[in-house]
PDB file of C-alpha atoms in Angstrom:
ATOM      1  CA  MET A 230      12.521 220.040 158.026  1.00 55.00           C
ATOM      2  CA  SER A 231      10.930 217.096 156.224  1.00 59.00           C
ATOM      3  CA  GLU A 232       9.205 215.985 159.533  1.00 60.00           C
ATOM      4  CA  TRP A 233       7.853 219.491 159.944  1.00 51.00           C
ATOM      5  CA  ILE A 234       6.557 219.619 156.217  1.00 59.00           C
ATOM      6  CA  ALA A 235       4.982 216.198 156.665  1.00 61.00           C
ATOM      7  CA  GLN A 236       3.108 217.289 159.959  1.00 56.00           C
ATOM      8  CA  LEU A 237       1.744 220.337 158.267  1.00 54.00           C
ATOM      9  CA  THR A 238       0.680 218.153 155.348  1.00 60.00           C
ATOM     10  CA  GLY A 239      -1.057 215.820 157.691  1.00 59.00           C
ATOM     11  CA  GLN A 240      -2.710 218.611 159.536  1.00 53.00           C
ATOM     12  CA  PHE A 241      -3.925 220.167 156.306  1.00 54.00           C
ATOM     13  CA  ALA A 242      -5.457 216.842 155.114  1.00 54.00           C
ATOM     14  CA  ALA A 243      -7.246 216.532 158.416  1.00 52.00           C
ATOM     15  CA  GLN A 244      -9.041 220.109 158.153  1.00 53.00           C
ATOM     16  CA  SER A 245     -12.798 219.890 157.870  1.00 63.00           C
ATOM     17  CA  GLY A 246     -14.756 221.397 155.119  1.00 76.00           C
ATOM     18  CA  LEU A 247     -16.562 223.551 157.800  1.00 81.00           C
ATOM     19  CA  GLU A 248     -13.272 225.126 158.739  1.00 80.00           C
ATOM     20  CA  LEU A 249     -12.487 225.971 155.162  1.00 83.00           C
ATOM     21  CA  ILE A 250     -15.871 227.592 154.696  1.00 88.00           C
ATOM     22  CA  ALA A 251     -15.240 229.572 158.078  1.00 87.00           C
ATOM     23  CA  VAL A 252     -11.693 230.656 156.880  1.00 84.00           C
ATOM     24  CA  LEU A 253     -13.119 231.929 153.428  1.00 89.00           C
ATOM     25  CA  LEU A 254     -15.876 233.839 155.243  1.00 92.00           C
ATOM     26  CA  ALA A 255     -13.374 235.370 157.637  1.00 88.00           C
ATOM     27  CA  LEU A 256     -11.062 236.490 154.996  1.00 88.00           C
ATOM     28  CA  ALA A 257     -13.980 238.162 153.276  1.00 92.00           C
ATOM     29  CA  TYR A 258     -14.848 239.886 156.413  1.00 91.00           C
ATOM     30  CA  VAL A 259     -11.528 241.412 157.286  1.00 88.00           C
ATOM     31  CA  TRP A 260     -11.017 242.589 153.617  1.00 89.00           C
ATOM     32  CA  LEU A 261     -14.351 244.241 153.395  1.00 91.00           C
ATOM     33  CA  ALA A 262     -13.804 245.761 156.861  1.00 87.00           C
ATOM     34  CA  ALA A 263     -10.644 247.360 155.890  1.00 85.00           C
ATOM     35  CA  ARG A 264     -12.423 248.844 152.847  1.00 86.00           C
ATOM     36  CA  GLN A 265     -15.194 249.920 155.057  1.00 85.00           C
ATOM     37  CA  ASN A 266     -17.733 247.945 153.296  1.00 90.00           C
ATOM     38  CA  ILE A 267     -20.845 247.079 155.290  1.00 89.00           C
ATOM     39  CA  TRP A 268     -21.181 243.623 153.850  1.00 92.00           C
ATOM     40  CA  CYS A 269     -18.233 242.604 156.156  1.00 92.00           C
ATOM     41  CA  TRP A 270     -20.808 242.148 158.927  1.00 92.00           C
ATOM     42  CA  PRO A 271     -22.889 239.269 157.134  1.00 93.00           C
ATOM     43  CA  CYS A 272     -19.689 237.469 156.444  1.00 94.00           C
ATOM     44  CA  ALA A 273     -18.566 237.804 160.065  1.00 92.00           C
ATOM     45  CA  LEU A 274     -22.044 236.317 161.091  1.00 92.00           C
ATOM     46  CA  LEU A 275     -21.638 233.159 159.197  1.00 93.00           C
ATOM     47  CA  SER A 276     -17.927 232.581 159.937  1.00 92.00           C
ATOM     48  CA  THR A 277     -18.347 233.098 163.638  1.00 90.00           C
ATOM     49  CA  GLY A 278     -21.357 230.752 163.685  1.00 89.00           C
ATOM     50  CA  ILE A 279     -19.294 228.049 162.388  1.00 90.00           C
ATOM     51  CA  TYR A 280     -16.205 228.759 164.769  1.00 86.00           C
ATOM     52  CA  VAL A 281     -18.663 228.584 167.766  1.00 87.00           C
ATOM     53  CA  TRP A 282     -18.800 224.858 166.955  1.00 85.00           C
ATOM     54  CA  LEU A 283     -15.295 224.336 165.909  1.00 83.00           C
ATOM     55  CA  PHE A 284     -13.776 225.945 168.982  1.00 81.00           C
ATOM     56  CA  TRP A 285     -16.059 223.956 171.179  1.00 82.00           C
ATOM     57  CA  GLU A 286     -14.792 220.823 169.507  1.00 79.00           C
ATOM     58  CA  VAL A 287     -11.097 221.577 170.343  1.00 75.00           C
ATOM     59  CA  ALA A 288     -11.692 222.493 174.001  1.00 71.00           C
ATOM     60  CA  LEU A 289     -11.101 226.300 173.849  1.00 73.00           C
ATOM     61  CA  PRO A 290     -14.009 227.549 176.070  1.00 76.00           C
ATOM     62  CA  PHE A 291     -12.940 231.219 175.846  1.00 75.00           C
ATOM     63  CA  HIS A 292     -12.942 231.361 172.224  1.00 77.00           C
ATOM     64  CA  THR A 293     -16.326 229.464 172.014  1.00 84.00           C
ATOM     65  CA  PHE A 294     -17.638 232.313 174.029  1.00 83.00           C
ATOM     66  CA  LEU A 295     -15.750 234.800 172.007  1.00 81.00           C
ATOM     67  CA  ASN A 296     -17.329 233.710 168.804  1.00 85.00           C
ATOM     68  CA  GLY A 297     -20.822 233.815 170.288  1.00 88.00           C
ATOM     69  CA  TYR A 298     -19.977 237.394 171.085  1.00 86.00           C
ATOM     70  CA  TYR A 299     -18.952 237.908 167.562  1.00 85.00           C
ATOM     71  CA  LEU A 300     -22.369 236.823 166.380  1.00 87.00           C
ATOM     72  CA  LEU A 301     -24.105 239.549 168.467  1.00 90.00           C
ATOM     73  CA  MET A 302     -21.426 242.017 167.414  1.00 88.00           C
ATOM     74  CA  ALA A 303     -21.947 241.218 163.738  1.00 90.00           C
ATOM     75  CA  VAL A 304     -25.506 242.263 164.016  1.00 90.00           C
ATOM     76  CA  TYR A 305     -24.499 245.457 166.194  1.00 90.00           C
ATOM     77  CA  GLY A 306     -21.931 246.403 163.705  1.00 88.00           C
ATOM     78  CA  TRP A 307     -24.228 246.228 160.801  1.00 89.00           C
ATOM     79  CA  THR A 308     -26.715 248.360 162.671  1.00 88.00           C
ATOM     80  CA  GLN A 309     -24.098 250.896 163.657  1.00 84.00           C
ATOM     81  CA  TRP A 310     -22.702 251.214 160.028  1.00 84.00           C
ATOM     82  CA  ARG A 311     -26.288 251.327 158.691  1.00 82.00           C
ATOM     83  CA  LYS A 312     -26.990 254.422 160.686  1.00 76.00           C
ATOM     84  CA  VAL A 313     -24.706 256.493 158.577  1.00 61.00           C
ATOM     85  CA  ASP A 314     -23.488 255.461 155.116  1.00 54.00           C
ATOM     86  CA  GLN A 315     -20.327 253.465 155.762  1.00 49.00           C
ATOM     87  CA  ASN A 316     -18.384 255.512 153.353  1.00 50.00           C
ATOM     88  CA  ASN A 317     -19.386 258.764 155.212  1.00 63.00           C
ATOM     89  CA  ARG A 318     -19.044 257.432 158.670  1.00 71.00           C
ATOM     90  CA  PRO A 319     -15.959 259.203 159.980  1.00 84.00           C
ATOM     91  CA  VAL A 320     -13.003 257.232 161.398  1.00 88.00           C
ATOM     92  CA  ILE A 321     -12.016 258.447 164.866  1.00 92.00           C
ATOM     93  CA  SER A 322      -9.093 258.179 167.079  1.00 95.00           C
ATOM     94  CA  LYS A 323      -8.686 257.890 170.966  1.00 96.00           C
ATOM     95  CA  SER A 324      -5.919 259.389 172.973  1.00 95.00           C
ATOM     96  CA  LEU A 325      -2.983 257.388 174.245  1.00 96.00           C
ATOM     97  CA  ASN A 326      -4.110 257.882 177.880  1.00 97.00           C
ATOM     98  CA  TRP A 327      -7.596 256.316 176.911  1.00 97.00           C
ATOM     99  CA  HIS A 328      -5.757 253.277 175.405  1.00 97.00           C
ATOM    100  CA  LEU A 329      -3.589 252.858 178.334  1.00 97.00           C
ATOM    101  CA  ALA A 330      -6.383 252.974 180.690  1.00 97.00           C
ATOM    102  CA  TRP A 331      -8.109 250.288 178.772  1.00 97.00           C
ATOM    103  CA  LEU A 332      -4.870 248.106 178.454  1.00 97.00           C
ATOM    104  CA  SER A 333      -4.425 248.235 182.295  1.00 97.00           C
ATOM    105  CA  GLY A 334      -8.012 247.306 182.930  1.00 97.00           C
ATOM    106  CA  LEU A 335      -8.245 244.470 180.458  1.00 96.00           C
ATOM    107  CA  THR A 336      -4.951 242.959 181.594  1.00 96.00           C
ATOM    108  CA  LEU A 337      -6.161 242.954 185.200  1.00 96.00           C
ATOM    109  CA  LEU A 338      -9.463 241.312 184.046  1.00 94.00           C
ATOM    110  CA  GLY A 339      -7.701 238.770 182.255  1.00 90.00           C
ATOM    111  CA  PHE A 340      -5.589 237.662 185.295  1.00 92.00           C
ATOM    112  CA  VAL A 341      -8.662 237.694 187.462  1.00 91.00           C
ATOM    113  CA  LEU A 342     -10.705 235.606 184.966  1.00 85.00           C
ATOM    114  CA  VAL A 343      -7.867 232.928 184.697  1.00 84.00           C
ATOM    115  CA  PHE A 344      -7.420 232.702 188.403  1.00 84.00           C
ATOM    116  CA  ALA A 345     -11.202 232.289 188.818  1.00 82.00           C
ATOM    117  CA  LEU A 346     -11.604 229.712 186.309  1.00 75.00           C
ATOM    118  CA  SER A 347      -8.229 227.829 186.468  1.00 72.00           C
ATOM    119  CA  GLY A 348      -9.533 224.912 188.724  1.00 66.00           C
ATOM    120  CA  GLN A 349     -12.423 224.336 186.376  1.00 62.00           C
ATOM    121  CA  LEU A 350     -10.893 224.513 182.700  1.00 55.00           C
ATOM    122  CA  ASP A 351      -8.087 222.924 180.853  1.00 58.00           C
ATOM    123  CA  GLN A 352      -4.794 224.487 181.925  1.00 66.00           C
ATOM    124  CA  GLU A 353      -3.192 224.256 178.600  1.00 70.00           C
ATOM    125  CA  TYR A 354      -3.100 227.560 176.752  1.00 78.00           C
ATOM    126  CA  LEU A 355      -5.604 229.063 179.323  1.00 82.00           C
ATOM    127  CA  TYR A 356      -3.925 232.336 179.672  1.00 85.00           C
ATOM    128  CA  LEU A 357      -3.553 232.761 175.882  1.00 86.00           C
ATOM    129  CA  ASP A 358      -7.100 231.595 175.308  1.00 84.00           C
ATOM    130  CA  ALA A 359      -8.442 234.247 177.984  1.00 86.00           C
ATOM    131  CA  PHE A 360      -6.286 237.251 176.883  1.00 91.00           C
ATOM    132  CA  ILE A 361      -6.944 236.760 173.335  1.00 90.00           C
ATOM    133  CA  THR A 362     -10.684 236.507 173.985  1.00 86.00           C
ATOM    134  CA  ILE A 363     -10.692 239.682 176.354  1.00 91.00           C
ATOM    135  CA  PHE A 364      -8.723 241.914 174.004  1.00 95.00           C
ATOM    136  CA  SER A 365     -10.802 240.721 170.954  1.00 91.00           C
ATOM    137  CA  LEU A 366     -13.986 241.476 172.748  1.00 88.00           C
ATOM    138  CA  PHE A 367     -12.802 244.931 173.222  1.00 94.00           C
ATOM    139  CA  THR A 368     -11.144 245.561 169.734  1.00 94.00           C
ATOM    140  CA  THR A 369     -14.314 244.215 168.002  1.00 88.00           C
ATOM    141  CA  ALA A 370     -16.172 247.092 169.631  1.00 90.00           C
ATOM    142  CA  LEU A 371     -13.629 249.430 168.322  1.00 94.00           C
ATOM    143  CA  VAL A 372     -14.124 248.181 164.844  1.00 89.00           C
ATOM    144  CA  ALA A 373     -18.006 248.732 165.240  1.00 85.00           C
ATOM    145  CA  HIS A 374     -17.318 252.463 166.178  1.00 88.00           C
ATOM    146  CA  LYS A 375     -14.636 252.791 163.504  1.00 90.00           C
ATOM    147  CA  VAL A 376     -11.641 253.637 165.906  1.00 95.00           C
ATOM    148  CA  LEU A 377      -8.578 253.717 163.790  1.00 95.00           C
ATOM    149  CA  GLU A 378      -6.569 252.114 166.664  1.00 96.00           C
ATOM    150  CA  ASN A 379      -8.279 248.833 166.498  1.00 96.00           C
ATOM    151  CA  TRP A 380      -6.022 247.632 163.795  1.00 96.00           C
ATOM    152  CA  ILE A 381      -2.892 248.178 166.061  1.00 97.00           C
ATOM    153  CA  TYR A 382      -4.685 245.860 168.645  1.00 97.00           C
ATOM    154  CA  TRP A 383      -5.527 243.207 165.892  1.00 95.00           C
ATOM    155  CA  MET A 384      -1.735 243.113 164.865  1.00 96.00           C
ATOM    156  CA  PHE A 385      -0.845 241.665 168.264  1.00 96.00           C
ATOM    157  CA  ILE A 386      -4.097 239.732 168.874  1.00 96.00           C
ATOM    158  CA  ASN A 387      -3.764 237.962 165.494  1.00 94.00           C
ATOM    159  CA  SER A 388      -0.092 237.103 166.075  1.00 95.00           C
ATOM    160  CA  PHE A 389      -0.841 235.239 169.381  1.00 94.00           C
ATOM    161  CA  ALA A 390      -3.914 233.737 167.946  1.00 92.00           C
ATOM    162  CA  ALA A 391      -2.094 232.209 165.004  1.00 93.00           C
ATOM    163  CA  TYR A 392       0.304 230.450 167.371  1.00 92.00           C
ATOM    164  CA  LEU A 393      -2.533 229.139 169.392  1.00 87.00           C
ATOM    165  CA  TYR A 394      -4.354 227.834 166.423  1.00 84.00           C
ATOM    166  CA  PHE A 395      -1.232 226.057 165.128  1.00 87.00           C
ATOM    167  CA  SER A 396      -0.832 224.541 168.635  1.00 85.00           C
ATOM    168  CA  LYS A 397      -4.353 223.163 168.512  1.00 79.00           C
ATOM    169  CA  SER A 398      -3.888 221.738 165.023  1.00 77.00           C
ATOM    170  CA  LEU A 399      -6.275 224.100 163.415  1.00 76.00           C
ATOM    171  CA  LEU A 400      -3.873 224.790 160.464  1.00 79.00           C
ATOM    172  CA  LEU A 401      -6.314 226.721 158.060  1.00 76.00           C
ATOM    173  CA  THR A 402      -7.224 228.968 161.003  1.00 77.00           C
ATOM    174  CA  GLY A 403      -3.622 229.507 162.006  1.00 85.00           C
ATOM    175  CA  LEU A 404      -2.792 230.569 158.366  1.00 85.00           C
ATOM    176  CA  LEU A 405      -5.786 232.732 158.311  1.00 81.00           C
ATOM    177  CA  PHE A 406      -4.473 234.678 161.232  1.00 87.00           C
ATOM    178  CA  VAL A 407      -1.134 234.961 159.880  1.00 91.00           C
ATOM    179  CA  PHE A 408      -2.712 236.611 156.909  1.00 88.00           C
ATOM    180  CA  TYR A 409      -4.732 238.728 159.368  1.00 87.00           C
ATOM    181  CA  VAL A 410      -1.740 240.361 160.531  1.00 93.00           C
ATOM    182  CA  GLY A 411      -0.940 241.638 157.104  1.00 91.00           C
ATOM    183  CA  PHE A 412      -4.608 242.579 156.688  1.00 88.00           C
ATOM    184  CA  SER A 413      -4.170 244.536 159.988  1.00 93.00           C
ATOM    185  CA  ILE A 414      -1.519 246.700 158.692  1.00 94.00           C
ATOM    186  CA  TYR A 415      -3.447 247.155 155.483  1.00 91.00           C
ATOM    187  CA  GLY A 416      -6.581 248.084 157.439  1.00 91.00           C
ATOM    188  CA  TYR A 417      -4.567 250.651 159.543  1.00 95.00           C
ATOM    189  CA  LEU A 418      -3.298 252.279 156.524  1.00 95.00           C
ATOM    190  CA  SER A 419      -6.536 252.324 154.571  1.00 91.00           C
ATOM    191  CA  TRP A 420      -8.484 253.711 157.556  1.00 92.00           C
ATOM    192  CA  GLN A 421      -5.776 256.415 158.304  1.00 92.00           C
ATOM    193  CA  ARG A 422      -5.907 257.546 154.819  1.00 90.00           C
ATOM    194  CA  SER A 423      -9.833 257.685 155.001  1.00 86.00           C
ATOM    195  CA  GLN A 424      -9.331 259.716 158.403  1.00 86.00           C
ATOM    196  CA  ARG A 425      -6.918 262.120 156.625  1.00 87.00           C
ATOM    197  CA  ILE A 426      -9.328 262.823 153.749  1.00 80.00           C
ATOM    198  CA  GLY A 427     -12.302 263.311 156.204  1.00 70.00           C
ATOM    199  CA  LEU A 428     -10.277 265.977 158.198  1.00 71.00           C
ATOM    200  CA  GLN A 429      -9.140 267.850 155.125  1.00 66.00           C
ATOM    201  CA  ALA A 430     -12.781 267.818 153.825  1.00 61.00           C
ATOM    202  CA  GLY A 431     -13.878 269.044 157.304  1.00 58.00           C
TER     203      GLY A 431
END
């Protein structure tokens, strides 16, 4: 136990100031998103810009690409939420069959991607890196369009991501994603309540 604590302490001391800034901005993003506040997107833009650099430094190529995508989605999400006042834009749901179709397609895409790139990239955590990236791409689009079930996807994505980041000695980011799991539950309940109010008003 003492060795584990010492290891965590050593990792924490080695964290960069940039990672701390990225973590704080990422926390602001998910908190504001759960509250349907449009200012979540500028926080996402700044945080992901930092993470593009950090993930490249620790050899997570899919995550580097993912955060480049997040940069674009931050702009897209801002424009989507700006079209209608964010508090009046309705939260929607998709059918189970719709989600199962996407789950099947994305899982197949993940295996194809890993197979195609396995000879060119570092094998360690390649599957985890690829699947987290693919499902995060999809789920971020669900956030931009206010699909309620995005939070369920994030519960699983964030759990696996936390394990990956701890394994890569990104302690603060790993802890961030542990908190994200809790935020995902909060976000789901908050959006579900908003959806019910909208349906009752309609």
